[in-house]
Amino acid sequence: MVHNIYFNFPDTGYTYEAKDSLIEECFKGLESNLKIIGFNDFTDTIQVRFLNSPEDMFWLTRTNAGGITYPFINTLYLVANEEQKPPLKHELMHLIVMEKWGYPNESSTWINEGLAAYAENNCNSFNVAQIYRFFMDINMLIDIDSLSNDFYAESEMIAYHQSAAIVEHLLNNYETGKFKKLWVNGFSEFELIYGIRFSELKNNLEKSLLKKYPTKPNIDWESFKEGCI
């Protein structure tokens, strides 16, 4: 155990050899995440379990994910090897916020996943704002009703990064207390919480992105859609 985190590593392999750097990276990720969401500290005892391969992940969790969080047992699982970087900040953010605020409203799944994607803020060397700007240009943005009603039915690479850019805008322009209310109460109360229609907020976000990135980011969608590396 290091501070408030129990670490578990395989006895051999990449994750065993890299355990010191992975522990250091974990605490850097924790610090970064706390700053993003505006928490002063996080002292809950949690467990971070590193695995050597996707096969080990599937054996333990029956999922093929590179990382997965189980807030009800304060544990996250991460695959780390020479070819696969663990989504450490992403999964830590899920755990931190759900430990603090509980599970999100069903219609707030998009901000849960968007917040975690914003924690990483890097996919194939592009940040979430650049990725949103690219989707603007090629008309691939998903309407907010679809994101809030059935997030996981949407295209993963679009839904996660689009939501992340919106989350970044919300956290950078409004107090965290409003974000927590949206997390708890759901999207139906967006206008009541923020005092603005979502369509107007979206317009403000997109104006700011057009100013910041006047030229479409040079993303090759055919390769980008295969996932983050």
XYZ file of C-alpha atoms in Angstrom:
229
model
C 0.000 0.000 0.000
C 1.244 3.467 -0.896
C -0.612 6.254 0.895
C -4.298 5.395 0.312
C -3.824 3.050 -2.660
C -3.266 -0.695 -2.625
C -1.372 -1.747 -5.748
C -1.450 -5.263 -7.150
C 0.967 -6.458 -9.852
C 1.639 -9.804 -11.552
C 4.723 -11.679 -10.338
C 6.432 -11.421 -13.730
C 6.189 -9.551 -17.010
C 6.079 -5.933 -18.106
C 3.866 -4.614 -15.329
C 6.073 -6.184 -12.674
C 9.194 -4.651 -14.197
C 7.498 -1.262 -14.628
C 5.728 -1.192 -11.266
C 7.637 1.786 -9.830
C 6.922 3.992 -12.835
C 3.278 2.853 -12.931
C 2.820 3.753 -9.257
C 4.346 7.180 -9.895
C 2.127 7.664 -12.935
C -0.918 6.719 -10.881
C -0.301 9.432 -8.301
C 0.414 12.007 -11.003
C -2.879 11.023 -12.626
C -4.681 11.343 -9.317
C -3.266 14.833 -8.790
C -4.234 15.876 -12.325
C -7.758 14.543 -11.938
C -8.340 16.286 -8.616
C -7.323 19.574 -10.220
C -9.703 19.052 -13.155
C -12.745 18.341 -11.014
C -11.841 20.834 -8.268
C -11.475 18.402 -5.368
C -9.033 19.348 -2.615
C -8.049 15.766 -1.836
C -9.024 12.129 -2.130
C -8.283 9.967 0.895
C -10.570 6.964 0.317
C -8.735 3.652 0.270
C -8.789 2.147 -3.218
C -7.132 -0.729 -5.061
C -5.418 -0.481 -8.452
C -4.776 -3.857 -10.050
C -2.446 -3.992 -13.047
C -2.620 -6.889 -15.502
C -0.235 -8.064 -18.210
C -2.702 -8.793 -20.999
C -6.251 -8.453 -22.348
C -6.606 -12.188 -21.715
C -5.933 -11.628 -18.001
C -8.501 -8.819 -18.012
C -11.127 -11.035 -19.619
C -10.442 -13.879 -17.198
C -10.996 -11.583 -14.204
C -13.738 -9.252 -15.447
C -15.276 -10.900 -18.543
C -14.598 -7.715 -20.493
C -12.088 -6.892 -23.232
C -11.520 -3.355 -21.991
C -8.070 -1.919 -21.406
C -9.367 -0.655 -18.085
C -12.481 -0.994 -15.977
C -13.682 0.496 -12.702
C -15.773 -1.131 -9.977
C -16.689 1.663 -7.535
C -18.687 -0.668 -5.292
C -15.448 -2.478 -4.353
C -13.197 0.613 -4.723
C -11.146 -1.146 -7.383
C -9.949 -0.524 -10.898
C -8.264 -2.969 -13.271
C -5.759 -1.860 -15.923
C -3.923 -3.670 -18.698
C -0.342 -2.464 -19.146
C 2.248 -3.943 -21.483
C 4.752 -2.964 -24.165
C 1.999 -2.399 -26.739
C -0.802 -1.094 -24.540
C -0.706 1.986 -22.338
C -3.236 1.776 -19.486
C -6.105 4.343 -19.479
C -5.043 5.287 -15.977
C -6.401 8.827 -15.693
C -9.666 7.758 -17.342
C -10.404 4.951 -14.902
C -9.126 6.859 -11.873
C -11.495 9.714 -12.696
C -14.444 7.321 -12.786
C -13.495 5.963 -9.388
C -12.762 9.310 -7.741
C -15.990 11.002 -8.796
C -18.263 8.032 -8.160
C -16.732 7.631 -4.698
C -17.418 11.319 -4.001
C -20.770 11.816 -5.748
C -22.195 8.336 -6.220
C -23.356 6.861 -9.492
C -24.523 9.479 -12.027
C -28.099 9.922 -13.119
C -28.847 7.632 -16.064
C -29.051 10.637 -18.388
C -25.658 11.842 -17.116
C -23.700 8.833 -18.385
C -22.355 11.087 -21.136
C -20.751 13.451 -18.595
C -19.334 10.508 -16.636
C -17.609 9.128 -19.733
C -16.858 12.607 -21.060
C -15.161 13.582 -17.803
C -13.028 10.437 -17.877
C -12.064 11.033 -21.523
C -11.212 14.650 -20.702
C -8.967 13.409 -17.888
C -6.818 11.698 -20.516
C -7.287 14.568 -23.021
C -5.172 12.817 -25.617
C -6.152 10.461 -28.400
C -3.657 9.868 -31.197
C -1.893 13.130 -30.218
C -5.063 15.256 -30.433
C -6.825 16.864 -27.471
C -10.596 16.625 -27.024
C -11.202 20.187 -28.226
C -9.360 19.494 -31.497
C -11.299 16.264 -31.975
C -14.638 18.060 -31.443
C -13.547 20.745 -33.903
C -12.840 18.015 -36.464
C -16.291 16.486 -35.952
C -17.827 19.924 -36.448
C -16.203 20.261 -39.839
C -17.255 16.837 -41.131
C -20.771 17.016 -39.630
C -20.384 13.980 -37.383
C -21.500 15.429 -34.041
C -24.184 13.450 -32.193
C -27.290 15.298 -31.005
C -27.462 15.775 -27.239
C -30.734 13.860 -26.873
C -29.038 10.754 -28.240
C -26.006 11.240 -25.987
C -28.118 11.689 -22.863
C -30.733 9.019 -23.623
C -28.592 6.079 -24.810
C -24.916 7.001 -24.715
C -23.500 3.518 -25.296
C -25.564 3.030 -28.442
C -23.563 5.771 -30.168
C -20.216 5.594 -31.947
C -17.638 5.265 -29.177
C -14.924 7.421 -30.722
C -17.365 10.242 -31.397
C -19.490 10.056 -28.252
C -16.607 9.940 -25.767
C -14.611 12.783 -27.282
C -17.583 14.985 -28.108
C -18.811 14.618 -24.534
C -15.296 15.300 -23.221
C -15.078 18.625 -25.062
C -18.451 19.685 -23.676
C -17.345 18.678 -20.167
C -14.151 20.721 -20.579
C -16.236 23.751 -21.549
C -18.604 23.279 -18.589
C -15.798 22.902 -16.052
C -13.782 25.821 -17.428
C -16.705 28.257 -17.591
C -19.005 27.315 -14.699
C -18.579 26.299 -11.076
C -18.119 22.629 -10.241
C -21.240 22.702 -8.058
C -23.377 23.049 -11.181
C -21.616 20.087 -12.754
C -22.338 18.001 -9.661
C -26.034 18.926 -9.857
C -26.103 17.854 -13.497
C -24.386 14.584 -12.495
C -26.983 13.893 -9.808
C -30.175 15.355 -11.291
C -29.748 14.520 -14.967
C -29.910 16.307 -18.293
C -33.594 17.234 -17.972
C -32.507 19.936 -15.500
C -29.661 21.322 -17.615
C -31.302 24.670 -18.315
C -32.432 25.062 -14.690
C -28.924 24.316 -13.402
C -26.903 26.388 -15.890
C -29.424 29.124 -16.681
C -28.883 28.644 -20.406
C -30.332 26.388 -23.100
C -28.020 23.606 -24.144
C -28.250 24.768 -27.759
C -26.884 28.159 -26.717
C -24.069 26.596 -24.719
C -23.176 24.394 -27.688
C -23.099 27.453 -29.919
C -20.764 29.244 -27.482
C -18.458 26.225 -27.359
C -18.293 25.939 -31.118
C -17.626 29.650 -31.603
C -14.699 29.395 -29.192
C -13.319 26.333 -31.001
C -13.569 27.992 -34.418
C -11.592 30.917 -33.020
C -8.978 28.669 -31.399
C -8.726 26.240 -34.325
C -9.700 28.149 -37.489
C -8.398 25.277 -39.615
C -9.781 21.760 -39.304
C -7.355 19.519 -37.374
C -5.545 17.070 -39.640
C -7.226 13.878 -38.437
C -7.425 10.815 -40.659
C -10.830 9.467 -39.656
C -10.290 6.014 -41.142
C -7.334 5.364 -38.865
C -8.559 7.491 -35.952
C -11.810 5.566 -35.586
C -9.855 2.374 -34.854
C -9.092 3.702 -31.383
C -6.563 5.674 -29.340
C -2.965 4.527 -29.200
